[in-house]
Each structure stands twice: as C-alpha cells, then as structure tokens.
XYZ file of N, CA, C and O in Angstrom:
564
model
N 85.256 166.501 113.714
C 84.855 165.542 113.390
C 84.872 164.067 112.156
O 85.731 165.019 111.275
N 85.187 163.195 112.548
C 85.489 162.608 111.652
C 84.830 162.494 110.523
O 83.434 162.641 110.335
N 85.280 161.419 109.676
C 84.630 161.899 107.517
C 84.881 160.166 107.475
O 83.437 160.361 106.437
N 84.377 159.604 108.801
C 84.403 158.237 107.904
C 82.434 157.508 108.733
O 83.251 157.897 109.857
N 81.980 157.488 108.418
C 80.911 156.913 109.143
C 81.097 155.611 109.436
O 81.207 155.201 109.253
N 80.650 155.468 111.058
C 80.659 153.681 111.475
C 79.637 153.641 110.527
O 78.744 153.257 110.048
N 80.100 151.686 110.490
C 79.834 150.968 110.177
C 78.379 150.904 111.386
O 78.048 151.338 112.844
N 76.996 150.651 110.853
C 75.529 150.534 111.680
C 74.823 148.961 111.076
O 75.116 149.432 110.283
N 73.715 148.784 112.086
C 73.291 147.424 111.449
C 72.086 148.281 111.411
O 71.367 149.139 112.189
N 70.768 148.108 109.911
C 69.902 147.775 110.181
C 68.813 147.651 111.133
O 68.107 148.108 111.047
N 69.051 146.909 112.224
C 68.724 145.943 113.047
C 68.560 147.119 114.963
O 67.619 146.659 116.179
N 68.997 148.171 114.775
C 68.995 149.001 116.062
C 69.693 148.007 116.783
O 68.848 148.458 117.731
N 70.824 147.305 116.571
C 70.603 147.361 118.382
C 72.717 147.727 118.909
O 73.037 147.726 117.700
N 72.243 147.847 120.357
C 74.248 147.567 120.687
C 74.644 147.041 120.128
O 74.753 145.779 120.358
N 76.150 147.753 119.482
C 77.229 147.385 119.341
C 78.275 148.260 120.620
O 78.392 149.146 120.553
N 78.907 147.606 121.045
C 80.831 147.848 121.510
C 80.978 148.334 121.440
O 81.585 150.076 121.226
N 80.360 148.881 119.331
C 81.863 150.376 118.483
C 81.073 151.126 118.824
O 81.677 152.749 118.830
N 79.701 151.387 119.423
C 79.301 153.123 119.441
C 79.057 153.354 121.446
O 79.421 154.483 121.333
N 80.542 153.245 122.045
C 80.470 152.920 123.281
C 81.353 154.226 122.659
O 82.546 154.624 122.687
N 80.753 155.460 123.908
C 81.973 156.253 124.213
C 82.848 156.268 125.882
O 83.742 157.107 126.690
N 82.461 154.932 127.011
C 83.108 154.814 127.659
C 82.722 155.280 128.487
O 83.764 155.191 129.461
N 81.968 155.877 128.818
C 80.731 156.724 130.065
C 79.290 155.839 130.157
O 78.951 156.286 129.038
N 79.751 155.300 131.476
C 78.926 154.306 131.334
C 76.834 154.810 131.405
O 76.299 154.570 131.019
N 76.814 156.096 131.650
C 75.874 157.090 131.853
C 75.246 157.479 130.844
O 74.261 157.200 129.592
N 76.402 157.648 129.560
C 76.159 158.764 128.371
C 75.393 156.871 127.191
O 75.036 156.941 126.980
N 77.060 155.801 127.975
C 75.822 154.802 127.144
C 75.126 154.285 127.472
O 74.223 153.965 126.513
N 74.816 154.677 128.595
C 73.256 153.702 128.667
C 71.774 154.689 128.173
O 71.158 154.486 127.636
N 72.382 155.946 128.088
C 71.897 157.038 127.876
C 71.299 156.491 126.138
O 69.919 156.768 125.470
N 72.767 156.259 125.548
C 72.852 156.288 123.876
C 72.094 155.023 123.442
O 71.230 154.522 122.386
N 72.005 153.776 124.441
C 70.942 152.229 123.661
C 69.453 152.557 124.952
O 68.811 152.588 123.691
N 68.942 154.226 125.262
C 67.629 153.928 124.944
C 67.309 155.039 123.817
O 66.226 154.613 123.320
N 68.520 156.091 123.790
C 67.571 156.026 122.222
C 68.165 155.223 121.138
O 67.343 155.822 120.439
N 68.279 154.636 120.748
C 68.357 153.639 119.951
C 67.480 152.568 120.002
O 66.827 152.729 118.858
N 67.032 152.246 121.242
C 64.939 151.787 121.751
C 64.703 152.228 120.880
O 63.548 152.218 120.206
N 64.338 154.031 121.082
C 63.055 154.438 120.989
C 63.660 155.007 119.182
O 62.566 155.072 118.672
N 64.695 154.396 118.616
C 64.722 154.548 117.446
C 64.465 153.506 116.308
O 63.302 153.143 115.596
N 64.282 152.517 117.194
C 64.162 150.377 117.110
C 62.338 151.268 116.547
O 61.914 150.999 116.144
N 61.722 152.258 118.119
C 60.266 152.124 118.236
C 59.750 152.330 116.971
O 58.303 152.733 116.390
N 61.068 154.219 117.181
C 60.037 154.717 115.347
C 59.621 154.192 113.907
O 59.080 153.944 113.878
N 60.791 152.617 114.176
C 60.218 151.876 112.759
C 59.084 151.225 113.377
O 58.510 151.095 111.971
N 58.942 150.670 114.752
C 57.934 149.759 114.878
C 56.046 151.133 114.386
O 55.610 149.971 114.117
N 56.601 152.351 114.323
C 55.278 153.224 114.653
C 55.095 153.225 112.887
O 53.756 153.588 112.407
N 55.745 152.485 112.277
C 55.696 152.803 110.996
C 54.214 152.245 110.749
O 53.655 152.420 109.466
N 54.061 151.149 110.780
C 53.087 149.893 110.528
C 51.583 150.350 111.664
O 51.223 149.016 111.858
N 52.130 150.828 112.356
C 50.994 150.712 113.599
C 49.865 151.534 112.853
O 49.837 153.086 113.061
N 48.880 151.375 113.599
C 47.460 151.332 112.130
C 46.401 152.265 113.713
O 46.435 152.041 114.838
N 45.184 153.269 112.990
C 44.690 153.443 113.949
C 44.907 154.178 115.856
O 45.605 154.512 115.563
N 43.649 154.095 116.936
C 43.858 155.337 117.716
C 44.778 154.615 118.604
O 45.723 155.664 118.852
N 44.677 153.433 118.271
C 46.445 152.560 118.976
C 47.475 153.006 118.576
O 48.617 153.551 119.621
N 47.654 152.974 117.340
C 49.063 153.993 116.653
C 49.286 155.368 117.236
O 50.872 155.622 116.665
N 48.452 156.081 116.924
C 48.654 156.871 117.097
C 48.412 157.392 119.032
O 50.105 158.131 118.732
N 48.266 156.593 119.871
C 48.665 156.761 121.018
C 50.169 157.133 121.153
O 51.479 156.883 121.677
N 50.289 155.227 120.709
C 52.256 154.840 120.356
C 53.434 155.716 120.479
O 54.038 156.502 121.093
N 52.773 156.102 118.550
C 53.568 157.748 118.291
C 53.278 158.451 119.153
O 54.596 159.164 119.813
N 52.635 159.367 119.824
C 52.246 160.531 121.326
C 53.091 159.643 121.624
O 54.659 161.094 122.159
N 53.513 158.257 122.747
C 54.348 158.129 123.312
C 55.617 157.892 123.104
O 57.053 158.590 123.781
N 56.211 157.753 122.045
C 57.392 157.617 121.263
C 57.486 159.342 121.254
O 59.034 159.608 121.955
N 57.255 160.232 120.609
C 57.691 161.203 120.699
C 58.068 162.046 122.074
O 59.329 162.577 122.128
N 56.678 161.588 123.024
C 57.423 162.526 124.127
C 58.745 162.050 125.203
O 59.329 162.317 126.392
N 58.638 160.496 124.861
C 59.708 159.212 125.717
C 60.748 159.518 125.154
O 62.108 160.437 126.252
N 60.802 160.235 123.942
C 62.204 160.854 122.980
C 62.243 162.137 123.543
O 63.481 162.603 123.737
N 61.454 163.135 123.634
C 61.604 164.142 124.314
C 62.313 164.600 125.417
O 63.519 164.870 126.028
N 61.711 163.585 126.708
C 62.450 163.766 127.704
C 64.437 163.371 128.164
O 64.399 163.407 128.254
N 64.417 161.883 127.233
C 65.103 161.408 127.253
C 65.586 161.826 126.518
O 66.906 162.369 126.963
N 65.873 162.827 125.715
C 67.040 163.589 124.722
C 67.436 164.810 125.806
O 68.967 165.104 125.989
N 66.762 165.194 126.508
C 67.047 166.754 127.925
C 67.893 166.245 128.286
O 68.785 167.163 128.463
N 67.354 165.190 128.902
C 68.217 164.341 130.248
C 69.810 164.004 129.679
O 70.822 164.211 129.941
N 69.423 163.930 128.767
C 70.667 163.013 128.027
C 71.426 164.428 127.542
O 72.754 164.437 127.730
N 71.471 165.085 126.955
C 71.713 165.796 126.208
C 72.302 167.412 127.634
O 73.435 167.605 127.781
N 71.593 167.810 128.866
C 72.005 167.893 130.084
C 73.320 167.464 130.404
O 74.423 167.893 130.302
N 73.473 165.926 130.587
C 74.522 165.232 131.182
C 75.683 164.821 130.534
O 76.525 165.561 130.697
N 74.945 165.000 129.546
C 76.731 165.912 127.971
C 77.192 166.416 128.107
O 78.507 166.590 128.009
N 76.597 167.816 128.181
C 77.224 168.692 127.788
C 77.910 169.935 129.404
O 78.656 169.899 129.309
N 77.441 169.072 130.254
C 77.555 169.070 131.113
C 79.436 168.554 132.009
O 79.926 168.966 132.672
N 79.047 167.199 131.302
C 80.683 166.056 131.335
C 81.606 166.641 130.216
O 82.544 167.604 130.595
N 80.738 167.456 129.120
C 82.135 167.833 128.346
C 82.952 169.338 128.839
O 83.433 169.820 128.717
N 81.604 170.415 128.821
C 81.826 171.415 129.922
C 83.463 171.320 131.505
O 83.899 172.095 131.296
N 82.439 170.463 132.271
C 83.634 169.773 133.091
C 85.522 170.175 132.564
O 86.243 169.495 132.979
N 84.948 169.313 131.662
C 86.224 168.424 130.501
C 86.878 169.418 129.442
O 88.176 168.789 129.191
N 86.251 170.494 129.752
C 87.210 171.740 128.610
C 86.856 171.112 127.138
O 87.916 171.115 126.416
N 85.709 170.108 126.776
C 85.959 169.511 125.592
C 85.678 171.422 124.631
O 84.688 171.913 124.707
N 86.786 170.960 123.776
C 86.922 172.925 122.444
C 85.922 172.762 121.768
O 85.565 174.250 121.549
N 84.650 172.090 121.573
C 83.486 172.230 120.627
C 82.535 172.172 121.370
O 81.310 171.964 120.559
N 82.175 172.593 122.026
C 81.146 172.464 123.132
C 80.523 172.897 122.481
O 79.085 172.512 121.700
N 80.350 174.462 122.602
C 79.100 175.228 122.175
C 79.029 174.616 120.652
O 77.793 174.893 120.099
N 79.789 174.324 119.638
C 78.951 173.612 118.563
C 78.110 171.800 118.874
O 77.309 171.662 117.838
N 78.780 171.547 119.617
C 78.378 169.911 120.170
C 76.655 170.834 120.718
O 75.542 169.888 119.969
N 76.529 171.741 122.101
C 74.996 171.973 122.227
C 74.528 172.699 121.389
O 73.295 172.472 120.518
N 74.737 173.192 120.026
C 73.780 173.304 119.273
C 73.200 172.868 117.842
O 72.540 172.696 118.171
N 74.105 172.017 118.386
C 73.453 170.341 117.220
C 72.036 169.787 118.545
O 70.872 168.893 117.506
N 72.353 169.851 119.354
C 71.575 169.258 120.665
C 70.135 170.460 120.662
O 69.333 169.454 120.787
N 70.578 171.466 120.533
C 69.600 172.731 120.237
C 68.215 171.989 119.065
O 67.439 172.134 118.744
N 69.583 171.563 117.949
C 68.815 171.558 116.357
C 68.187 170.530 116.795
O 66.704 170.597 115.772
N 68.662 169.782 117.652
C 67.248 168.432 117.555
C 66.179 168.652 118.299
O 65.100 168.384 117.873
N 66.502 169.506 119.434
C 65.366 169.895 120.307
C 64.210 170.454 119.550
O 62.512 170.326 119.706
N 64.748 172.150 118.933
C 63.870 171.754 117.582
C 63.169 171.428 116.673
O 62.142 171.547 116.868
N 63.569 170.510 116.294
C 63.358 169.294 115.216
C 61.676 168.702 115.872
O 61.157 168.293 115.673
N 62.168 168.151 116.978
C 61.504 167.376 117.739
C 60.497 168.039 118.277
O 58.833 167.367 118.202
N 60.547 169.476 118.476
C 59.203 170.010 119.355
C 58.315 170.391 117.783
O 57.547 170.324 117.909
N 59.202 170.422 116.973
C 57.952 170.008 115.656
C 57.078 169.608 115.542
O 56.165 169.419 114.777
N 57.717 168.040 115.356
C 57.162 167.258 115.205
C 55.982 166.602 116.423
O 54.663 165.858 116.038
N 56.696 167.567 117.854
C 55.374 167.695 118.063
C 54.250 168.511 118.636
O 53.020 167.572 118.515
N 54.403 168.964 118.502
C 53.342 170.184 117.566
C 52.716 169.792 117.097
O 51.359 169.923 117.082
N 52.843 169.312 115.545
C 52.307 168.583 113.803
C 51.572 167.536 115.436
O 50.891 167.270 114.169
N 52.289 166.645 115.987
C 51.854 165.642 115.953
C 50.009 165.814 116.611
O 49.425 165.643 117.236
N 50.244 167.187 118.008
C 49.424 167.646 119.017
C 48.299 167.338 117.621
O 46.880 167.719 118.100
N 48.664 168.386 116.890
C 47.537 169.423 115.803
C 46.748 168.001 114.539
O 46.749 167.899 113.800
N 47.219 166.760 114.796
C 46.810 165.395 114.281
C 47.287 165.461 113.324
O 46.604 164.461 112.184
N 48.675 166.057 112.381
C 48.986 165.016 111.554
C 50.887 164.838 112.125
O 51.827 165.192 112.782
N 50.192 163.399 112.110
C 51.247 162.641 112.354
C 52.475 161.864 111.043
O 51.874 161.285 110.365
N 54.047 162.696 111.289
C 54.475 162.397 109.877
C 55.346 161.382 110.912
O 56.570 161.626 111.285
N 54.985 159.890 110.493
C 56.114 158.793 111.223
C 56.772 158.726 110.663
O 58.241 158.303 111.194
N 56.674 159.114 108.856
C 58.094 158.511 108.021
C 59.444 159.147 108.272
O 60.335 159.420 108.946
N 58.927 161.186 108.638
C 59.903 161.977 108.916
C 60.368 162.023 109.639
O 61.488 161.710 109.368
N 59.657 160.906 110.974
C 60.564 160.987 112.501
C 61.443 159.887 112.247
O 62.153 160.030 113.232
N 60.778 158.977 111.721
C 61.672 157.796 111.613
C 62.869 158.654 110.581
O 64.792 157.307 111.393
N 63.104 159.536 109.579
C 64.378 159.382 109.488
C 64.652 160.373 109.400
O 66.325 160.039 110.074
N 64.295 160.900 110.104
C 64.727 162.469 111.748
C 66.133 161.642 112.906
O 67.089 161.796 113.080
N 65.028 159.957 113.153
C 65.286 159.687 114.207
C 67.052 158.776 114.410
O 68.002 158.921 114.680
N 67.001 157.876 112.262
C 68.040 157.363 112.429
C 69.111 158.804 111.549
O 70.464 157.829 112.558
N 68.828 159.440 110.767
C 70.296 160.439 110.893
C 70.623 160.842 111.876
O 71.447 161.371 112.164
N 69.579 161.232 112.969
C 70.872 161.877 114.346
C 71.384 160.253 114.759
O 72.565 161.306 115.215
N 71.098 158.951 115.237
C 71.671 158.558 115.092
C 72.738 158.327 114.740
O 74.135 158.065 115.059
N 72.941 158.329 113.394
C 74.078 157.466 112.027
C 74.732 159.282 112.761
O 76.650 159.356 112.611
N 74.524 160.040 112.477
C 75.289 161.549 112.373
C 75.724 162.101 113.794
O 76.499 162.703 113.532
N 74.657 162.406 115.031
C 75.077 162.883 115.925
C 75.906 161.893 116.813
O 76.977 162.339 117.381
N 75.001 160.738 117.460
C 75.102 159.979 118.255
C 76.438 158.859 117.289
O 77.158 159.355 118.488
N 76.946 158.834 116.687
C 77.977 158.020 115.834
C 78.269 159.107 115.118
O 80.293 158.038 114.764
N 78.702 160.001 115.342
C 79.841 160.689 114.492
C 80.050 161.541 115.424
O 81.873 161.491 116.578
N 79.176 162.800 115.635
C 80.220 163.560 116.991
C 80.138 162.917 118.257
O 81.359 163.806 119.132
N 79.080 162.789 118.467
C 79.473 161.806 119.700
C 80.419 160.691 120.073
O 81.798 160.943 120.877
N 80.858 160.103 119.641
C 82.054 159.825 119.238
C 83.215 160.269 119.029
O 84.382 159.979 119.433
N 83.067 161.676 118.835
C 83.941 162.967 118.379
C 84.862 163.422 119.673
O 85.875 163.556 120.389
N 83.645 163.198 120.738
C 83.891 163.201 122.384
C 84.359 162.687 123.246
O 84.788 162.496 124.061
N 84.488 161.636 122.757
C 84.984 160.285 123.608
C 85.507 160.482 124.074
O 85.963 159.867 125.662
N 87.259 160.676 123.827
C 87.905 161.455 125.022
C 87.926 162.002 125.810
O 88.067 161.540 127.439
N 86.907 162.830 125.824
C 86.356 164.096 126.841
C 85.219 162.706 128.067
O 84.602 163.890 129.174
N 84.550 161.968 127.655
C 83.286 161.355 128.139
C 83.897 159.872 128.790
O 83.158 159.912 129.816
N 84.783 159.401 127.927
C 85.233 158.275 129.142
C 85.698 158.360 130.586
O 86.370 159.169 130.648
N 85.133 157.407 130.725
C 85.542 157.526 132.479
C 86.688 157.168 132.551
O 87.259 156.108 131.852
N 87.419 157.572 133.846
C 89.198 157.172 133.664
C 88.495 156.084 135.382
O 88.076 155.732 135.465
C-alpha cells in the first residue's frame, strides 16, 4: 500500500490522477465520488424530503458498491492480483459498515455526519490508495 495519500479536492470533482486506466472502474469511481458529494449535501437537508434523500443516497451507494466491488474483484482475480484477499476484505468491511448505516436509517436514526465522514474516508483511503495500488492490474491494454 502506498505510504503517501494522493492530493484530493474538497469539491469532490473527478481528477485524471484518480484514474486506474480502466473505463468501467473509472466510471464507477466517478459515480462513488458523486455520491460522496451528495452525502455532504445531505448534511444540510432537513424535514421529510431530507430524510428521503438520505435513504435514497444510502440505497444508491449500496447498489453502486455491490456492482463495483464485484467487477473490480473479477478483474483483479483474472489478472492474478496478489493482494486480492486483502482488497476484497476492505470491500467486505465497507459493505458491513454501509449495512449498519442502512439499518440505523430504517430505524429512524440518521447519522448523516457519520455517513459523510465514512464515505469521505473511504474515498481517500480505499479508492485513492488501495485502488490506485491495483492500477497495474486494472489498466486496460
């Protein structure tokens, strides 16, 4: 794993340095970045509309993550990525944490700040470090 975190922007805008060189994975990462930005907007949304928006965000992130992790792990397996088990474990931990947020939201406990922090940290530490470390195994030839 890289010891240096890549430079990031606080506006959640896609930058070419985030690319892993695979169109499908990059498109999925762009979608996840957009959802990070949406989670920030949810911090200020109030009332029933804000509640619904937050539930929609969590659901969309769950669907997006499931599809993304499956595709990424498929590519890494096919290309014999030596750290696949560890990488897949990071994916599993993300899904567990997101499930906890979803369960809490269904029970009426919306930790919007927690979700925002979680998604932001995930973007920084997994997408911009772990996934970029996999780049040689993801890049399209």
